[in-house]
PDB file of C-alpha atoms and ligand atoms in Angstrom:
ATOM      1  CA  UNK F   1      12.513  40.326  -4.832  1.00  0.00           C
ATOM      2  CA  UNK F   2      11.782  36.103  -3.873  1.00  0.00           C
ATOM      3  CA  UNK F   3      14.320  34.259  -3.722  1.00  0.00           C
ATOM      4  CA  UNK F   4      11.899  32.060  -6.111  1.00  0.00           C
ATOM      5  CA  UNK F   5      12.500  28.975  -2.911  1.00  0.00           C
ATOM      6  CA  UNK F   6      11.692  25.636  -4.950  1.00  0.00           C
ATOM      7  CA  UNK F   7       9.413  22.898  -2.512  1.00  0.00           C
ATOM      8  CA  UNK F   8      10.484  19.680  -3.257  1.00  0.00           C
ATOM      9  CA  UNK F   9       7.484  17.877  -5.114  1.00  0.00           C
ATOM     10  CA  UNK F  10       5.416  15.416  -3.521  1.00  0.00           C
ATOM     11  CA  UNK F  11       6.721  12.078  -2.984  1.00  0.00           C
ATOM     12  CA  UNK F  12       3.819  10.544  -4.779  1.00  0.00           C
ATOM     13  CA  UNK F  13       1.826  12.670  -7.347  1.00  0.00           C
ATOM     14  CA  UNK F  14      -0.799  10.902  -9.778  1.00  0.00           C
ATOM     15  CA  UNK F  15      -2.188  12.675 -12.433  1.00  0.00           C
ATOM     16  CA  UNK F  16      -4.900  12.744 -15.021  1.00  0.00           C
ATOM     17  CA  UNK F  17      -5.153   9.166 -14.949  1.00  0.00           C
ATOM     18  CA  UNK F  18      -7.611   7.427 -17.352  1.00  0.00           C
ATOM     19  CA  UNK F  19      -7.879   3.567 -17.972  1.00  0.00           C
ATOM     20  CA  UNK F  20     -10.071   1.297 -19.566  1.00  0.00           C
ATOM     21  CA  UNK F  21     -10.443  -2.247 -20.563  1.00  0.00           C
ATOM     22  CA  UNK F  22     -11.667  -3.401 -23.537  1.00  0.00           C
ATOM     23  CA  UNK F  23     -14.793  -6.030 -23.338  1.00  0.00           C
ATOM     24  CA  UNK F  24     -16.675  -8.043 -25.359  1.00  0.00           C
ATOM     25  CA  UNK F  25     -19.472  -5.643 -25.869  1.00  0.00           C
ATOM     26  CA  UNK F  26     -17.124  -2.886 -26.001  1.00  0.00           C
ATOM     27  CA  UNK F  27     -15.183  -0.739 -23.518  1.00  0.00           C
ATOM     28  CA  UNK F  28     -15.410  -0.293 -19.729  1.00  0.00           C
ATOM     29  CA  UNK F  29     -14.005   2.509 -18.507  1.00  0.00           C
ATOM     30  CA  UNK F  30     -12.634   2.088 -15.199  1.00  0.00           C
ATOM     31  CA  UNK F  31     -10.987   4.922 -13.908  1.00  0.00           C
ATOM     32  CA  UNK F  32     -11.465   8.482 -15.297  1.00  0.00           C
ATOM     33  CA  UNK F  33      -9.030  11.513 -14.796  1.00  0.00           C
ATOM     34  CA  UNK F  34      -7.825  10.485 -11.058  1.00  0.00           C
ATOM     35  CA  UNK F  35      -5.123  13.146  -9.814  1.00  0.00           C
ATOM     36  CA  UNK F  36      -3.763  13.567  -6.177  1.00  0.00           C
ATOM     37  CA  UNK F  37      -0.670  13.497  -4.431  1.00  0.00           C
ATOM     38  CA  UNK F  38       0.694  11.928  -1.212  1.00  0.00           C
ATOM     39  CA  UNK F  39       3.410  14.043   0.774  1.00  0.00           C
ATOM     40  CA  UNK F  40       6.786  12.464   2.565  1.00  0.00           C
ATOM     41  CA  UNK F  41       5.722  10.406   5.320  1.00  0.00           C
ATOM     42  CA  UNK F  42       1.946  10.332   5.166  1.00  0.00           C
ATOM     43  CA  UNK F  43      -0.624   7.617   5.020  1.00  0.00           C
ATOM     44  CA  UNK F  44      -3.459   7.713   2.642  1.00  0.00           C
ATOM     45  CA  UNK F  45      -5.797   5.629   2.351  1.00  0.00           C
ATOM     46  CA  UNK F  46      -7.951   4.756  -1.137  1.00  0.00           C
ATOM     47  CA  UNK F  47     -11.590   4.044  -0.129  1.00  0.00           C
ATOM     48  CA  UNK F  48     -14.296   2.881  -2.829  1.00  0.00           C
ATOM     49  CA  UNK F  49     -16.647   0.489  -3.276  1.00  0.00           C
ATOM     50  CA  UNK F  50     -16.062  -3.260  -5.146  1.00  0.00           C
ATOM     51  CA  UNK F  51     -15.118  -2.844  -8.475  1.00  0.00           C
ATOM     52  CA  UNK F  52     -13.919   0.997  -8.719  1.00  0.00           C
ATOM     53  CA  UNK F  53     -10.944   0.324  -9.998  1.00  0.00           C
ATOM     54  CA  UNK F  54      -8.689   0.675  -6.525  1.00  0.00           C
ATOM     55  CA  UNK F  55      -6.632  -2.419  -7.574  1.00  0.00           C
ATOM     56  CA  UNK F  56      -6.048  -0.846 -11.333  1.00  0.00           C
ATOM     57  CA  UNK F  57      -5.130   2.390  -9.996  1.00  0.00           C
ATOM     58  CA  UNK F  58      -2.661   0.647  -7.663  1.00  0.00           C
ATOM     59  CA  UNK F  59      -1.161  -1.299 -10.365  1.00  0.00           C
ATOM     60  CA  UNK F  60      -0.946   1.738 -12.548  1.00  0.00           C
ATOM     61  CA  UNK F  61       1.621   3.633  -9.478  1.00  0.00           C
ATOM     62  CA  UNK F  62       3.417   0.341  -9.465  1.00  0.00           C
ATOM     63  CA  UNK F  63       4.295   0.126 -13.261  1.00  0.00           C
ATOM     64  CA  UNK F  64       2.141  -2.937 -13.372  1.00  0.00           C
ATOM     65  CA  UNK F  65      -0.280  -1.399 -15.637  1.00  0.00           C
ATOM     66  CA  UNK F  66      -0.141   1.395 -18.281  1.00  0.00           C
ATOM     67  CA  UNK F  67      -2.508   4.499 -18.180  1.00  0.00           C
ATOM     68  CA  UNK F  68      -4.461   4.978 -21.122  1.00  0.00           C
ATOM     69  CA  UNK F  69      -3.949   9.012 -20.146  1.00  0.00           C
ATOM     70  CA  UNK F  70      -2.045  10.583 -17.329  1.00  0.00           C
ATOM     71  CA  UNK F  71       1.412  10.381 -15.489  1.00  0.00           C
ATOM     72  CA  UNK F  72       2.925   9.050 -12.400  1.00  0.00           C
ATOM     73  CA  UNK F  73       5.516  11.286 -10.742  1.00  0.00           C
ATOM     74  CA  UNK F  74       8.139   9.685  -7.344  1.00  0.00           C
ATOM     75  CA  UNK F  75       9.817  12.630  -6.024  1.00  0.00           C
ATOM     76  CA  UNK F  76       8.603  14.622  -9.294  1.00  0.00           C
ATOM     77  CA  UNK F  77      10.580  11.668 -12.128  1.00  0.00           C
ATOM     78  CA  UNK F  78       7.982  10.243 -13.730  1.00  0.00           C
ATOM     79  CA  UNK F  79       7.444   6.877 -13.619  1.00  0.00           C
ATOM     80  CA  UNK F  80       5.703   3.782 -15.740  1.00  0.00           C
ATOM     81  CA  UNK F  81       7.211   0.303 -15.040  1.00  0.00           C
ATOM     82  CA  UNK F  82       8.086  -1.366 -12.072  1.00  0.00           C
ATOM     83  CA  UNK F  83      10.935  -0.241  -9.788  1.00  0.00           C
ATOM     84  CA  UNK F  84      12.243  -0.498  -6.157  1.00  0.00           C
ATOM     85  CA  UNK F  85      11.257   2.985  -5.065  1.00  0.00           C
ATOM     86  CA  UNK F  86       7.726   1.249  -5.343  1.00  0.00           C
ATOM     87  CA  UNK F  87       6.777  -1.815  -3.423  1.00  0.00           C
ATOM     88  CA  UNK F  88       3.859  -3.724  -3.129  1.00  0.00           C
ATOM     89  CA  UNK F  89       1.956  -5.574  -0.449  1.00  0.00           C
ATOM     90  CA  UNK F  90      -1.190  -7.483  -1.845  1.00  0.00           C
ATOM     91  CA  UNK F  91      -3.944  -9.563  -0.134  1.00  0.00           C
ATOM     92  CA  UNK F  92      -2.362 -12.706  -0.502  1.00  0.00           C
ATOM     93  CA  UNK F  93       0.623 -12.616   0.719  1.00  0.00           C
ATOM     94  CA  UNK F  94       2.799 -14.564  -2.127  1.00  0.00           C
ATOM     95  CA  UNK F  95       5.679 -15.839  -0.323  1.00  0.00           C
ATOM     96  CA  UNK F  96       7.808 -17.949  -1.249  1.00  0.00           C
ATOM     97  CA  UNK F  97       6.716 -21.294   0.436  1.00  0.00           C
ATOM     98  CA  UNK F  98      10.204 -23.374   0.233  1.00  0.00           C
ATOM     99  CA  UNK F  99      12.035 -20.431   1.986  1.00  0.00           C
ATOM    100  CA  UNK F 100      12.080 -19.676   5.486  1.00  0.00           C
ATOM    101  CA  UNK F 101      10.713 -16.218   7.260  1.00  0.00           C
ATOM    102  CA  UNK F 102      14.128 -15.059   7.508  1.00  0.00           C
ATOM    103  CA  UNK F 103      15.145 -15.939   3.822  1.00  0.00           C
ATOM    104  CA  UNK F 104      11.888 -14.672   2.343  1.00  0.00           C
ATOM    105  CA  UNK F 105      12.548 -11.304   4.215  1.00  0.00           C
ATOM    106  CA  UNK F 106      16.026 -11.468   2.634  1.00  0.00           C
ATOM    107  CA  UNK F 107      15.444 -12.448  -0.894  1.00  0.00           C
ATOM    108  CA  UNK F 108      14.610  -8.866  -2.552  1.00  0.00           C
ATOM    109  CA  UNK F 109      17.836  -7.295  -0.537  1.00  0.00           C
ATOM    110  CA  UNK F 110      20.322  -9.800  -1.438  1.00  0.00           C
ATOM    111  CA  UNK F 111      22.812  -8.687  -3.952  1.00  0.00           C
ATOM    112  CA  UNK F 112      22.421  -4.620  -2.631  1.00  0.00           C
ATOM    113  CA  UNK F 113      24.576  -5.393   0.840  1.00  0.00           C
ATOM    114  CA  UNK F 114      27.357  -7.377   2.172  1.00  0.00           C
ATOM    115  CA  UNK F 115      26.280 -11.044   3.918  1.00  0.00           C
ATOM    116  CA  UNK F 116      26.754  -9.609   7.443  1.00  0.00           C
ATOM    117  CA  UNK F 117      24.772  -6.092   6.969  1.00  0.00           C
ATOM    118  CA  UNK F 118      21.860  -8.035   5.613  1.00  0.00           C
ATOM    119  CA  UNK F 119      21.790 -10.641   8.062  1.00  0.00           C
ATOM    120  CA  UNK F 120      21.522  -7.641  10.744  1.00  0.00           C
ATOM    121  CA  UNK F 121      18.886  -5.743   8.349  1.00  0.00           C
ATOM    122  CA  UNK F 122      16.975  -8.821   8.223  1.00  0.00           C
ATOM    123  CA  UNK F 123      17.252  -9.176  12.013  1.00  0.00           C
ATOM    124  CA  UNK F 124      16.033  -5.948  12.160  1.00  0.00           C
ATOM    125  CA  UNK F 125      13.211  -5.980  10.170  1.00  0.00           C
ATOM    126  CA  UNK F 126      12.164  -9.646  11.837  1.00  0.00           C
ATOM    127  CA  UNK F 127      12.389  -7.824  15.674  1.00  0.00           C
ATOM    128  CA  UNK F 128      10.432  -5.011  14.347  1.00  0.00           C
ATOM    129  CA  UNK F 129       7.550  -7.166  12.895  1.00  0.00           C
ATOM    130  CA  UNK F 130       7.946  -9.397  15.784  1.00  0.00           C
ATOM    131  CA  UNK F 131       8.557 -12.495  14.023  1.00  0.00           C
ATOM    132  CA  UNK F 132      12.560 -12.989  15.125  1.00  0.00           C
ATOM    133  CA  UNK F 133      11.169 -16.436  17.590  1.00  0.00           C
ATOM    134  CA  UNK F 134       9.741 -17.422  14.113  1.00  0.00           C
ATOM    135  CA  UNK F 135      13.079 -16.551  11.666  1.00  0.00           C
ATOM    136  CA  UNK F 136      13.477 -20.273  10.844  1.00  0.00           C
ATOM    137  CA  UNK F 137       9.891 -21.627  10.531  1.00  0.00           C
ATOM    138  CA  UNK F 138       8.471 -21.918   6.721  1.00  0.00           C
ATOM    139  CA  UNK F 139       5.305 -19.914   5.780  1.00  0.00           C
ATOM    140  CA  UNK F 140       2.975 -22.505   6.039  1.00  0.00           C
ATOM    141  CA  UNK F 141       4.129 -22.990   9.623  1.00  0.00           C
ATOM    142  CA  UNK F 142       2.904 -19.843  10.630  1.00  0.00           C
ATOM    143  CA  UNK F 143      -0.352 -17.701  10.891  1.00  0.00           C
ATOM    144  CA  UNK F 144      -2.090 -15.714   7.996  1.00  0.00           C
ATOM    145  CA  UNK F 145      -1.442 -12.873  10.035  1.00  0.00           C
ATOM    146  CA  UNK F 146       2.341 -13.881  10.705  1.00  0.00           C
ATOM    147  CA  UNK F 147       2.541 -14.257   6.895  1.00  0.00           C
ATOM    148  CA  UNK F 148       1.882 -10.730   6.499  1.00  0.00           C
ATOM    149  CA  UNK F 149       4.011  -9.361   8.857  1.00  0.00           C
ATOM    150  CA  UNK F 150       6.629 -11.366   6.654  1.00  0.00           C
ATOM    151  CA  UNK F 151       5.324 -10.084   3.565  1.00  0.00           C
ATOM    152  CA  UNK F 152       5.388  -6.318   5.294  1.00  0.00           C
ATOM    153  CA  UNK F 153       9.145  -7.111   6.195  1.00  0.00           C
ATOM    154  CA  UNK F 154      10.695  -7.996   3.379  1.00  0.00           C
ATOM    155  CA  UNK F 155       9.514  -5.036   1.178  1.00  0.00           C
ATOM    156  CA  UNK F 156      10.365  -2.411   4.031  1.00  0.00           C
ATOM    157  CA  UNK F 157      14.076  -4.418   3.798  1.00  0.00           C
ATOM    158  CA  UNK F 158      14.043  -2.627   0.375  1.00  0.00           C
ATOM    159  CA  UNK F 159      13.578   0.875   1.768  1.00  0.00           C
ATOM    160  CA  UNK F 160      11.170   1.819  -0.728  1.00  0.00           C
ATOM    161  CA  UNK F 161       9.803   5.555  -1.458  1.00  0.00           C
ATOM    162  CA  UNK F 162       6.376   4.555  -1.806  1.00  0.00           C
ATOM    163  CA  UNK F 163       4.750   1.528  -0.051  1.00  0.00           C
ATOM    164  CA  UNK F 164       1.926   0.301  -2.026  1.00  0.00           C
ATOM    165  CA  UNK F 165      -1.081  -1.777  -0.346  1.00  0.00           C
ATOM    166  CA  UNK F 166      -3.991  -3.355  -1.603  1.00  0.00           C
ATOM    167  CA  UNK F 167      -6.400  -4.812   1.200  1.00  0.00           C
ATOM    168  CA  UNK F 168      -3.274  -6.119   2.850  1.00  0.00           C
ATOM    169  CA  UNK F 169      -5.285  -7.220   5.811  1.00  0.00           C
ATOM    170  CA  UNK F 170      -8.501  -8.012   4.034  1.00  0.00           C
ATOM    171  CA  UNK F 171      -8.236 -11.674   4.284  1.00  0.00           C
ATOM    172  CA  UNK F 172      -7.310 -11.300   8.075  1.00  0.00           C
ATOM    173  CA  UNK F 173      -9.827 -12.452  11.272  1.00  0.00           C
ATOM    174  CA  UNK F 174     -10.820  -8.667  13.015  1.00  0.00           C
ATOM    175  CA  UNK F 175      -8.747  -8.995  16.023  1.00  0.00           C
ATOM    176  CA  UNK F 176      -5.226 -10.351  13.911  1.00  0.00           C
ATOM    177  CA  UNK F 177      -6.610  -7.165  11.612  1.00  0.00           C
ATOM    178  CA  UNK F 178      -6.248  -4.510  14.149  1.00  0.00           C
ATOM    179  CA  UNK F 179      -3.158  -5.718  15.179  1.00  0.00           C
ATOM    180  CA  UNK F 180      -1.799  -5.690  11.937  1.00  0.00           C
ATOM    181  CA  UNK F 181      -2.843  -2.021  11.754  1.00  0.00           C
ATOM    182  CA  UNK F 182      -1.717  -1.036  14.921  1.00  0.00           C
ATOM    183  CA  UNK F 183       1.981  -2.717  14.147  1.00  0.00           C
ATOM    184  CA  UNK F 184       2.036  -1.174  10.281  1.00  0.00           C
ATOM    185  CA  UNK F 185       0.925   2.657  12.150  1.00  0.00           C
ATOM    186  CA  UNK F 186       4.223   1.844  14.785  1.00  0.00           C
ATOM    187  CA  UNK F 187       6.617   1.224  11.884  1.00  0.00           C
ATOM    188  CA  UNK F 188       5.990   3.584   9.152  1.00  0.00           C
ATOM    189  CA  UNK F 189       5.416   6.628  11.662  1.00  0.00           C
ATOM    190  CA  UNK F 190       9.124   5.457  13.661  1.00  0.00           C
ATOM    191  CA  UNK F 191      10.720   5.141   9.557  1.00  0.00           C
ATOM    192  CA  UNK F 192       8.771   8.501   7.890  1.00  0.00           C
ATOM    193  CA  UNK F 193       7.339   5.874   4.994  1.00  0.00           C
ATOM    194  CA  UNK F 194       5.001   7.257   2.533  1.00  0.00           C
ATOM    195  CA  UNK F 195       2.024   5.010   1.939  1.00  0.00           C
ATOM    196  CA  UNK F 196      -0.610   4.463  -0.352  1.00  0.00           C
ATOM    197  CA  UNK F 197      -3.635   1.835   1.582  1.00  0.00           C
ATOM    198  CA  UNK F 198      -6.434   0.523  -0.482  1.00  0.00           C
ATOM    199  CA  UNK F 199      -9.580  -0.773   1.305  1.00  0.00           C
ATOM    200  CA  UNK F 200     -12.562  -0.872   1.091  1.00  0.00           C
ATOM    201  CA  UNK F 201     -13.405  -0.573   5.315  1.00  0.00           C
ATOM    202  CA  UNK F 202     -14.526   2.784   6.614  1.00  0.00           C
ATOM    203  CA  UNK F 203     -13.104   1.845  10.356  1.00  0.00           C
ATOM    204  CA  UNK F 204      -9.808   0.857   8.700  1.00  0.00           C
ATOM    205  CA  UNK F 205      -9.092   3.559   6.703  1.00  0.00           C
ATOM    206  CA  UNK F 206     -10.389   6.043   9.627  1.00  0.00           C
ATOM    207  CA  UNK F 207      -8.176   3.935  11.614  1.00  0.00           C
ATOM    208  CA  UNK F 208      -4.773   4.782  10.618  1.00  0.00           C
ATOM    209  CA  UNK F 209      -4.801   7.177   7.337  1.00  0.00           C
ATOM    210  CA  UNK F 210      -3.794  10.972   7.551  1.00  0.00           C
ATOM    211  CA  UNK F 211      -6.381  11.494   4.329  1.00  0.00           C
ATOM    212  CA  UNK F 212      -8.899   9.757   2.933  1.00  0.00           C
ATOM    213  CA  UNK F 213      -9.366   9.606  -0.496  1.00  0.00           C
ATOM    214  CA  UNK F 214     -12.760   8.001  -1.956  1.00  0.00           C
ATOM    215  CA  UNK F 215     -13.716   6.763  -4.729  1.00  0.00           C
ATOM    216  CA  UNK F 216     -17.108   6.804  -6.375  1.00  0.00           C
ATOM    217  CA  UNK F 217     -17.593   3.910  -9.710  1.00  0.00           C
ATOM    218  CA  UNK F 218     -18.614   3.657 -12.805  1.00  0.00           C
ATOM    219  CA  UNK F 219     -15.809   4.777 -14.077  1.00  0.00           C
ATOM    220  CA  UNK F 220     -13.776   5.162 -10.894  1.00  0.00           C
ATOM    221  CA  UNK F 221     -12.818   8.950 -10.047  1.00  0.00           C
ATOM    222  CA  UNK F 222     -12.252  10.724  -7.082  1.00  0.00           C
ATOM    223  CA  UNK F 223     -14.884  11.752  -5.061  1.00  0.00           C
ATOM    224  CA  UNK F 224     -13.844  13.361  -1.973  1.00  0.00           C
ATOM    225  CA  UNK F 225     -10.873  14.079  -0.117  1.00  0.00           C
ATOM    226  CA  UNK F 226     -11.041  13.795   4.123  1.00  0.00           C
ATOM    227  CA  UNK F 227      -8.521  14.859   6.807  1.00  0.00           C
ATOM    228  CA  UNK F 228      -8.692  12.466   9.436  1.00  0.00           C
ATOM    229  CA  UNK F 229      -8.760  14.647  12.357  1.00  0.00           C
ATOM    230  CA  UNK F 230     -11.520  13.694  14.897  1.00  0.00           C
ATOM    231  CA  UNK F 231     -11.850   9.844  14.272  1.00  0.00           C
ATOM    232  CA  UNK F 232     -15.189   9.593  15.520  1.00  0.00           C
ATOM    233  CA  UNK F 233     -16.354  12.904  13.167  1.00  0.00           C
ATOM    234  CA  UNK F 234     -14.867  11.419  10.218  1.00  0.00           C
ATOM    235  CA  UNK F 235     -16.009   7.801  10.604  1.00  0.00           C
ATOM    236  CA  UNK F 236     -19.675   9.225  10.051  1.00  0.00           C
ATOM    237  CA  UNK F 237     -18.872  11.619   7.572  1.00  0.00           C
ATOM    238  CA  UNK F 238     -17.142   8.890   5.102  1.00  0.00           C
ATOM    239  CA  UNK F 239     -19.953   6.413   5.922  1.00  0.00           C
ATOM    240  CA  UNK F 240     -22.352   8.949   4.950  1.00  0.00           C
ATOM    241  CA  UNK F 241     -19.801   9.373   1.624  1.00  0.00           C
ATOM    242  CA  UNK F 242     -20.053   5.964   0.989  1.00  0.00           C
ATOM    243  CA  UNK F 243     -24.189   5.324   1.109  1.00  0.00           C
ATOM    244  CA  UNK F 244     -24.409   8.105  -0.945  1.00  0.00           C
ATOM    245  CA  UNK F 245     -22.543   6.623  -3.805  1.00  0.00           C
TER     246      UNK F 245
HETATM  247  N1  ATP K 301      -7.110  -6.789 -16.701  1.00  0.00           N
HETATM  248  C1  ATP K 301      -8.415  -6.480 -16.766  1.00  0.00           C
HETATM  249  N2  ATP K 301      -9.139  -6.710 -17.871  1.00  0.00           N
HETATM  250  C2  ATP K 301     -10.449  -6.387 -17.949  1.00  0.00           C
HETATM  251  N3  ATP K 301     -11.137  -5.803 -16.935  1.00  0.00           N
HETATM  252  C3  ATP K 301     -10.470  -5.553 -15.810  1.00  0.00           C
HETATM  253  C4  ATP K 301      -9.072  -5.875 -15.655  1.00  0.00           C
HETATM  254  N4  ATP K 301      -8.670  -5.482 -14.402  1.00  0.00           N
HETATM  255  C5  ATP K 301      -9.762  -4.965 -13.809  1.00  0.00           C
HETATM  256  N5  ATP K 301     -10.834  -4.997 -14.641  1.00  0.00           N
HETATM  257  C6  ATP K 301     -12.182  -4.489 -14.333  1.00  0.00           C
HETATM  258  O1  ATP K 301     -12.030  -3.180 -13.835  1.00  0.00           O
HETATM  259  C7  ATP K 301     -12.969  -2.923 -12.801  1.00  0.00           C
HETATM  260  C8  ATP K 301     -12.214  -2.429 -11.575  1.00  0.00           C
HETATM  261  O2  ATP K 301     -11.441  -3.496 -11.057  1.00  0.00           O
HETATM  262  P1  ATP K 301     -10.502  -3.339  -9.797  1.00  0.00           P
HETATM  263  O3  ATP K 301      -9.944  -4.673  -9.490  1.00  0.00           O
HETATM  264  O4  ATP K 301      -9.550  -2.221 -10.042  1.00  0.00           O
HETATM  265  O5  ATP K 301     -11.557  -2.884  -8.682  1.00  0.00           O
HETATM  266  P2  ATP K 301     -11.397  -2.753  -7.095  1.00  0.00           P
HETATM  267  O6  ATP K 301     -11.924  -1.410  -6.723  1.00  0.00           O
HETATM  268  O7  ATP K 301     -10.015  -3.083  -6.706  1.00  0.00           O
HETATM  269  O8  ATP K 301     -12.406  -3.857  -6.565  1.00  0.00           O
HETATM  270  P3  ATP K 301     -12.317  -4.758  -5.212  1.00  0.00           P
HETATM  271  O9  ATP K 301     -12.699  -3.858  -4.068  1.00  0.00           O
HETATM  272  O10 ATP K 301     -13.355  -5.805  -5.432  1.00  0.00           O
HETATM  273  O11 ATP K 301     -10.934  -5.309  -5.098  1.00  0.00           O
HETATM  274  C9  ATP K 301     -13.743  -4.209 -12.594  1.00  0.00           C
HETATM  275  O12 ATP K 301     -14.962  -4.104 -13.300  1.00  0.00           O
HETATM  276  C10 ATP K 301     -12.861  -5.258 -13.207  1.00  0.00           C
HETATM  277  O13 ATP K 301     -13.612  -6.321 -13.711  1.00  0.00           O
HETATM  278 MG1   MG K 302      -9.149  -4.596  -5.516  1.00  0.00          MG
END
């Protein structure tokens, strides 16, 4: 007889997911029954074309956004507003300008720990993002780059389930971009983190994602799903992907 062994559910599962907007000469149907899941730990990375609908389906994990159909599940509780198990890093990186590095990385934590454990949390996070020379300097003082490392290190202060990306480095020069990649692969292999990466950059996503999962438009719904194994293999087989879109 089994002993009927439950698996914990994915730490991420989206399913069924349908959205449109509503337009002037009508309705445009952005995404259209999008379902997959991301396991404990893993980085995937959604890959599609301008326009379809990476940002909405982002939004729609985060609680930023309803569904017109479908459900999002963290660690198998469904989910459909904002929360703390769910953080987001966008393109711009939205600090707050009139606070320092350190206090930025602080401000989301404060509240959930005494003074002293955050100030060594926040230390933490600063060493690990390599920004501790920079703890007192505001964000305009710093690089675009540095401003993301910030914006990186204050949401992994909050320990979330899910990190949630959206062309984090997209505004970034190439060389501060690979860096940035090669700093975000260090920290969330070393803490486990489950992430969900939206480009739109073959190279990046082949770069550092365990899967690949594209998108095709009009509306937006998945169109493959690729194992990065051999970097080189997959870089031509998503490039191929994406031309014949
Ligand atoms: N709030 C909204 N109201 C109306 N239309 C919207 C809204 N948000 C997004 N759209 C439309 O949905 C489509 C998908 O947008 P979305 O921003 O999700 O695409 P994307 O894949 O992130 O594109 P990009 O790579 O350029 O960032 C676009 O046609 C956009 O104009
Ligand atoms: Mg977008």
């Amino acid at each position: 007889m089994s002993l009927g062994l439950n698996p914990s559910p994915p730490t991420l599962s989206v399913k069924g997911i349908s959205k449109g907007f509503s337009e002037k000469g009508g309705e445009l149907q952005v995404l259209s029954d999008v379902t997959f899941e991301i396991e404990r730990g893993e980085l995937v990375c959604v890959l599609g074309p301008s326009g379809c609908g990476k940002s909405t389906l982002l939004k729609i994990v985060a609680g930023l956004e309803a569904p017109d159909e479908g459900t999002v599940e963290v660690d198998g509780r469904a989910v459909s507003t904002p929360g703390s198990d769910r953080c987001v890093v966008f393109q711009e990186d939205a600090l707050f300008p009139w606070l320092t590095v350190s206090e930025n990385v602080a401000f989301g934590a404060r509240g959930r720990m005494s003074k002293s454990e955050l100030k060594s949390e926040v230390d933490g996070y600063l060493d690990m993002t390599g920004l501790s020379r920079f703890a007192d300097y505001l964000p305009r003082e710093i690089s675009g780059g540095m401003r993301q490392r910030v914006a990186l290190a204050r949401v992994l202060i909050l320990k979330p389930k899910v990190l949630l990306m959206d062309e984090p480095f997209g505004a970034l020069d190439a060389q501060s971009r690979e860096a940035m990649q090669r700093l975000l692969l260090s920290i969330v292999k070393d803490l486990s983190h489950t992430v969900m990466f939206i480009t739109h950059d073959v190279a990046e996503a082949v770069a550092i994602a365990d899967r690949v999962i594209v998108m095709d438009r009009s509306p937006g719904r998945i169109s493959s799903i690729v194992t990065v194994e051999d970097q080189a293999e997959t870089h031509s087989r998503l490039r191929a992907i994406m031309h014949s879109l």
